[in-house]
Amino acid sequence: MDADKPAPLRVDAETAIILREAYHKIEALYRGDHYSLYNYVRAVVGKIARVDTFYVGFLQGTSRVRYPYGYDSGKYEEPDTHNFGPSGQTAWLLKHRQTYRFAYDNGAVLQAGHMFGDSKRVSADVVTVPLFRPGPSGDGQLFGMISMHSYEPNTYDDNVVRAFEWLAGVVARVLTREVEDRDALRRLPAGDDTPNQLTSDHVMEYLAHRIGTLREIAGEAMAEPEAANPVVQGYLNRLVQAAEQIQSELIEMMLETDLGPEQRYASLTKAQQGVAVLLVDGLDNDQLAAELGISLNTVKTHLSAILKKYQMTTRAQVADDIRKYLAR
């Protein structure tokens, strides 16, 4: 039985207490609130070691990374998107599938890619942990990274690295569970309460709600008699934090929004749309012909036109794309 137990995390007692408290707070408070989750993890790491720069990034497509959250020297960094090259840190993580440490190459990989933090200062110690979720082949799928930097050398010893890796694993599991929950709900018959593929309408609704929050905070500040009053400063600080949160959440929404399925479906004729929709159910050519009351040759003609318009090679690819459109 003991052989089945995971090996204990090799961190000192003080660090273990910090991590245990962090785990319970993350589970209780930050599910679904990514900005606050990243903010809290940064604060936890700051209890264990010096953290000058901290960021979270997510892979999208074959060469793009979106960074919804970043801090440098106590200041919020604007969310951003970058294409990564063959020599930088992201490429290194994809190749080696393990934590990157400054000590491995004296920061050579770090300096070969996009730089974070103060451009006038060079990070002297870095730890970047890849984020994995279960993949279709059984191997972990690398979907992002979480990184901390120090402007002082030799900041991150093995104790700090293990603690950071453990925290990154908690973050990855929280994000993975959210994806799994959404996928489980999408399997239910379509309905108004079913969370579907993110669309521009969802983004607009979200923006309207969040901007309304800003308007309320600004209204509260305007009602104060003097703008220099410390209370007003508190309102303004809340306003800034709310704006930061919107920026962080919007950049993550961009990971999911995609107008392509709608545009491709709209490019089909009505007859072609009838065939395309039935591909989602996995019907073969004979079944399509019987269902639509058309000849087998007509089915083949429609399928050929659909594949050409979609610029795809298989009907399974088209079916996946149609499924995204129908789930909008």
Coordinates of C-alpha atoms in Angstrom, one line a residue:
M1 CA 0.0 0.0 0.0
D2 CA 2.8 2.4 0.9
A3 CA 4.3 1.9 -2.5
D4 CA 1.2 3.5 -4.1
K5 CA 1.6 6.7 -2.1
P6 CA 3.2 9.7 -3.8
A7 CA 6.6 10.7 -2.6
P8 CA 6.4 13.6 -0.1
L9 CA 7.4 17.1 -1.4
R10 CA 10.9 17.9 -0.3
V11 CA 10.4 21.4 1.1
D12 CA 11.2 22.8 4.5
A13 CA 8.5 23.0 7.2
E14 CA 7.9 26.7 6.9
T15 CA 7.3 26.4 3.2
A16 CA 5.0 23.4 3.6
I17 CA 2.8 25.4 6.0
I18 CA 2.6 28.2 3.4
L19 CA 1.7 25.8 0.6
R20 CA -0.9 24.0 2.6
E21 CA -2.7 27.2 3.4
A22 CA -2.4 28.3 -0.2
Y23 CA -4.0 25.0 -1.4
H24 CA -7.1 25.5 0.8
K25 CA -7.6 29.1 -0.2
I26 CA -7.2 28.4 -3.9
E27 CA -9.8 25.6 -3.7
A28 CA -12.2 27.7 -1.8
L29 CA -11.9 31.1 -3.3
Y30 CA -10.4 31.3 -6.8
R31 CA -12.1 28.8 -9.0
G32 CA -13.3 30.7 -12.1
D33 CA -11.6 33.9 -11.0
H34 CA -8.3 33.7 -12.9
Y35 CA -7.0 37.2 -12.2
S36 CA -7.4 36.7 -8.5
L37 CA -5.9 33.2 -8.7
Y38 CA -2.7 34.5 -10.4
N39 CA -2.5 37.4 -8.1
Y40 CA -2.7 35.2 -5.0
V41 CA -0.2 32.7 -6.4
R42 CA 2.3 35.6 -6.9
A43 CA 1.7 36.7 -3.3
V44 CA 2.3 33.1 -2.0
V45 CA 5.5 32.8 -3.9
G46 CA 6.6 36.2 -2.5
K47 CA 6.3 34.7 1.0
I48 CA 8.9 32.0 0.1
A49 CA 11.4 34.0 -2.1
R50 CA 12.0 37.3 -3.7
V51 CA 9.9 37.8 -6.8
D52 CA 10.6 40.9 -9.0
T53 CA 8.8 39.7 -12.2
F54 CA 6.0 37.3 -12.4
Y55 CA 3.9 36.2 -15.4
V56 CA 1.4 33.6 -16.7
G57 CA 1.3 32.6 -20.3
F58 CA -0.8 30.3 -22.5
L59 CA -0.1 28.6 -25.8
Q60 CA -2.4 29.2 -28.7
G61 CA -2.0 27.7 -32.1
T62 CA 1.4 26.6 -33.2
S63 CA 3.5 29.7 -32.5
R64 CA 1.6 32.1 -30.2
V65 CA 1.6 32.8 -26.5
R66 CA -0.9 35.0 -24.8
Y67 CA 0.0 36.5 -21.5
P68 CA -3.1 37.5 -19.4
Y69 CA -1.2 38.3 -16.3
G70 CA 2.2 39.9 -15.4
Y71 CA 3.8 42.0 -12.7
D72 CA 7.2 43.6 -12.5
S73 CA 8.6 45.4 -9.5
G74 CA 5.2 45.6 -7.9
K75 CA 3.5 47.1 -11.0
Y76 CA 0.9 45.5 -13.2
E77 CA 2.1 44.7 -16.7
E78 CA -0.2 45.1 -19.7
P79 CA -1.5 41.8 -21.0
D80 CA 0.1 40.9 -24.3
T81 CA 0.5 38.4 -27.1
H82 CA 3.7 37.3 -28.8
N83 CA 4.8 34.8 -31.4
F84 CA 7.6 32.6 -30.1
G85 CA 10.7 31.6 -32.1
P86 CA 12.8 28.4 -32.2
S87 CA 15.4 29.5 -29.6
G88 CA 13.4 31.2 -26.7
Q89 CA 12.0 29.9 -23.5
T90 CA 8.7 28.7 -24.9
A91 CA 10.5 26.5 -27.5
W92 CA 12.7 25.2 -24.8
L93 CA 9.7 24.2 -22.6
L94 CA 8.0 22.5 -25.6
K95 CA 11.2 20.5 -26.3
H96 CA 12.3 19.5 -22.8
R97 CA 8.9 19.5 -21.1
Q98 CA 10.3 20.4 -17.7
T99 CA 11.0 23.4 -15.5
Y100 CA 13.5 25.9 -16.9
R101 CA 16.0 27.4 -14.5
F102 CA 18.4 30.2 -15.1
A103 CA 21.3 28.1 -13.8
Y104 CA 20.9 25.6 -16.7
D105 CA 22.5 28.0 -19.2
N106 CA 23.1 31.3 -17.3
G107 CA 19.9 32.7 -18.8
A108 CA 20.9 32.1 -22.5
V109 CA 17.5 30.7 -23.4
L110 CA 15.7 33.5 -21.6
Q111 CA 17.6 36.2 -23.5
A112 CA 17.0 34.5 -26.8
G113 CA 13.2 35.1 -26.5
H114 CA 10.8 37.8 -25.5
M115 CA 12.0 39.7 -22.4
F116 CA 9.7 40.5 -19.5
G117 CA 9.9 43.2 -16.9
D118 CA 12.1 46.3 -16.9
S119 CA 14.0 46.5 -20.2
K120 CA 16.8 48.3 -18.5
R121 CA 17.4 45.5 -16.0
V122 CA 18.3 41.8 -16.7
S123 CA 16.9 39.0 -14.7
A124 CA 19.7 37.3 -12.7
D125 CA 17.6 34.3 -11.7
V126 CA 14.6 32.7 -13.3
V127 CA 12.3 29.7 -12.8
T128 CA 9.6 28.9 -15.4
V129 CA 7.3 26.0 -14.9
P130 CA 5.3 24.4 -17.7
L131 CA 1.6 23.8 -17.2
F132 CA 0.2 20.5 -18.3
R133 CA -3.2 18.9 -18.8
P134 CA -4.1 15.3 -19.8
G135 CA -3.5 14.8 -23.5
P136 CA -5.4 12.5 -25.9
S137 CA -2.4 10.2 -26.2
G138 CA -2.0 9.8 -22.5
D139 CA 0.9 12.2 -22.3
G140 CA 0.5 15.6 -20.6
Q141 CA -0.4 18.4 -23.0
L142 CA 1.7 21.5 -22.4
F143 CA -0.8 24.4 -22.5
G144 CA 1.0 27.2 -20.7
M145 CA 3.6 28.4 -18.2
I146 CA 4.1 30.3 -15.0
S147 CA 7.3 32.1 -14.4
M148 CA 9.1 34.1 -11.6
H149 CA 12.2 36.3 -12.0
S150 CA 14.6 38.0 -9.7
Y151 CA 17.1 40.8 -10.4
E152 CA 19.4 39.3 -7.7
P153 CA 21.5 36.2 -8.6
N154 CA 21.1 32.9 -6.8
T155 CA 17.7 33.7 -5.4
Y156 CA 15.9 30.4 -6.2
D157 CA 17.3 27.3 -4.5
D158 CA 15.8 23.8 -4.8
N159 CA 13.3 24.4 -2.0
V160 CA 11.9 27.4 -3.8
V161 CA 11.8 25.6 -7.1
R162 CA 9.9 22.6 -5.7
A163 CA 7.4 24.9 -4.0
F164 CA 6.8 26.8 -7.2
E165 CA 6.4 23.6 -9.2
W166 CA 3.9 22.4 -6.7
L167 CA 1.9 25.6 -6.9
A168 CA 2.0 25.6 -10.7
G169 CA 0.6 22.0 -10.6
V170 CA -2.3 23.3 -8.4
V171 CA -3.0 26.1 -10.9
A172 CA -2.9 23.7 -13.8
R173 CA -5.4 21.4 -12.2
V174 CA -7.8 24.2 -11.4
L175 CA -7.7 25.4 -15.0
T176 CA -8.0 21.8 -16.3
R177 CA -11.0 21.1 -14.1
E178 CA -12.8 24.2 -15.5
V179 CA -12.2 23.0 -19.1
E180 CA -13.4 19.5 -18.2
D181 CA -16.5 20.8 -16.6
R182 CA -17.4 22.9 -19.6
D183 CA -16.8 20.0 -21.9
A184 CA -19.1 17.8 -19.7
L185 CA -21.9 20.4 -19.9
R186 CA -21.5 20.7 -23.7
R187 CA -22.3 17.0 -24.0
L188 CA -25.8 17.7 -22.7
P189 CA -28.6 18.4 -25.2
A190 CA -28.4 22.0 -26.3
G191 CA -30.3 24.4 -24.1
D192 CA -30.3 28.0 -23.0
D193 CA -28.5 27.1 -19.8
T194 CA -25.7 25.1 -21.5
P195 CA -22.4 27.0 -21.7
N196 CA -21.4 26.9 -25.4
Q197 CA -18.4 27.8 -27.4
L198 CA -17.4 31.4 -26.7
T199 CA -18.7 33.9 -29.2
S200 CA -18.4 37.7 -29.8
D201 CA -21.8 38.1 -28.2
H202 CA -20.5 36.6 -25.0
V203 CA -17.6 38.9 -25.0
M204 CA -19.8 41.9 -25.5
E205 CA -22.1 40.8 -22.6
Y206 CA -19.1 40.4 -20.4
L207 CA -17.7 43.8 -21.4
A208 CA -21.0 45.5 -20.7
H209 CA -21.2 43.9 -17.2
R210 CA -17.6 44.7 -16.2
I211 CA -17.7 48.3 -17.6
G212 CA -20.9 48.8 -15.6
T213 CA -18.9 47.9 -12.5
L214 CA -16.4 50.6 -13.4
R215 CA -19.1 53.1 -13.9
E216 CA -20.5 52.3 -10.4
I217 CA -17.1 52.7 -8.8
A218 CA -16.5 56.0 -10.7
G219 CA -19.9 57.2 -9.6
E220 CA -19.1 56.5 -6.0
A221 CA -15.9 58.5 -6.3
M222 CA -17.6 61.4 -7.9
A223 CA -20.1 61.6 -5.1
E224 CA -17.3 62.3 -2.6
P225 CA -16.8 66.0 -1.7
E226 CA -13.1 66.2 -2.3
A227 CA -11.1 64.2 -4.8
A228 CA -8.0 64.4 -2.6
N229 CA -9.8 62.7 0.3
P230 CA -8.2 59.3 1.2
V231 CA -11.6 57.7 0.7
V232 CA -11.7 58.8 -2.9
Q233 CA -8.2 57.5 -3.4
G234 CA -9.5 54.1 -2.2
Y235 CA -12.2 54.2 -4.8
L236 CA -9.8 55.2 -7.5
N237 CA -7.5 52.3 -6.5
R238 CA -10.5 49.9 -6.8
L239 CA -11.2 51.4 -10.2
V240 CA -7.6 50.7 -11.4
Q241 CA -7.7 47.1 -10.1
A242 CA -11.0 46.4 -11.8
A243 CA -9.6 47.7 -15.1
E244 CA -6.6 45.4 -14.7
Q245 CA -8.9 42.5 -14.1
I246 CA -10.9 43.2 -17.3
Q247 CA -7.7 43.3 -19.3
S248 CA -6.5 40.1 -17.8
E249 CA -9.8 38.2 -18.4
L250 CA -10.3 39.6 -21.9
I251 CA -6.9 38.3 -23.1
E252 CA -7.9 34.8 -21.9
M253 CA -11.3 35.0 -23.6
M254 CA -9.4 35.6 -26.9
L255 CA -8.0 32.1 -26.5
E256 CA -11.5 30.7 -27.1
T257 CA -13.3 33.1 -29.4
D258 CA -13.3 32.2 -33.1
L259 CA -15.5 33.5 -35.8
G260 CA -14.1 31.1 -38.4
P261 CA -16.7 28.4 -38.0
E262 CA -19.6 30.9 -38.5
Q263 CA -17.9 32.4 -41.5
R264 CA -17.1 29.1 -43.1
Y265 CA -20.7 27.8 -42.6
A266 CA -22.1 30.9 -44.1
S267 CA -20.1 30.4 -47.2
L268 CA -22.0 27.2 -48.0
T269 CA -25.2 27.0 -50.1
K270 CA -28.4 25.9 -48.4
A271 CA -28.0 22.4 -49.9
Q272 CA -24.4 22.2 -48.8
Q273 CA -25.4 23.3 -45.2
G274 CA -27.9 20.5 -45.1
V275 CA -25.1 18.0 -45.8
A276 CA -22.6 19.7 -43.5
V277 CA -24.9 19.6 -40.5
L278 CA -25.5 15.9 -40.8
L279 CA -21.7 15.2 -40.9
V280 CA -21.7 16.0 -37.2
D281 CA -23.8 12.9 -36.6
G282 CA -21.2 10.8 -38.4
L283 CA -23.5 9.7 -41.3
D284 CA -21.8 8.0 -44.3
N285 CA -22.5 8.9 -47.9
D286 CA -25.3 6.4 -48.3
Q287 CA -27.0 7.6 -45.1
L288 CA -26.7 11.2 -46.2
A289 CA -28.3 10.4 -49.5
A290 CA -31.2 8.6 -47.8
E291 CA -31.7 11.3 -45.1
L292 CA -31.7 14.1 -47.6
G293 CA -33.5 12.3 -50.4
I294 CA -30.8 13.0 -53.0
S295 CA -28.6 10.8 -55.1
L296 CA -25.2 9.5 -54.0
N297 CA -23.5 11.5 -56.8
T298 CA -25.1 14.7 -55.5
V299 CA -23.9 13.9 -52.0
K300 CA -20.3 13.5 -53.3
T301 CA -20.6 16.7 -55.2
H302 CA -21.7 18.6 -52.1
L303 CA -19.0 17.0 -50.0
S304 CA -16.3 18.0 -52.5
A305 CA -17.5 21.6 -52.5
I306 CA -17.7 21.7 -48.7
L307 CA -14.1 20.4 -48.3
K308 CA -12.9 23.0 -50.9
K309 CA -14.6 25.9 -49.2
Y310 CA -13.4 24.8 -45.7
Q311 CA -9.9 24.2 -47.1
M312 CA -9.9 20.9 -45.1
T313 CA -9.0 17.4 -46.2
T314 CA -11.4 15.2 -44.2
R315 CA -15.1 15.2 -43.3
A316 CA -14.1 14.7 -39.6
Q317 CA -12.3 18.1 -39.7
V318 CA -15.4 19.7 -41.2
A319 CA -17.7 18.0 -38.6
D320 CA -15.6 19.4 -35.8
D321 CA -15.8 22.9 -37.3
I322 CA -19.6 22.6 -37.8
R323 CA -19.9 21.4 -34.2
K324 CA -18.2 24.6 -33.0
Y325 CA -20.6 26.7 -35.1
L326 CA -23.7 24.8 -33.9
A327 CA -22.6 25.3 -30.3
R328 CA -22.3 29.1 -30.6

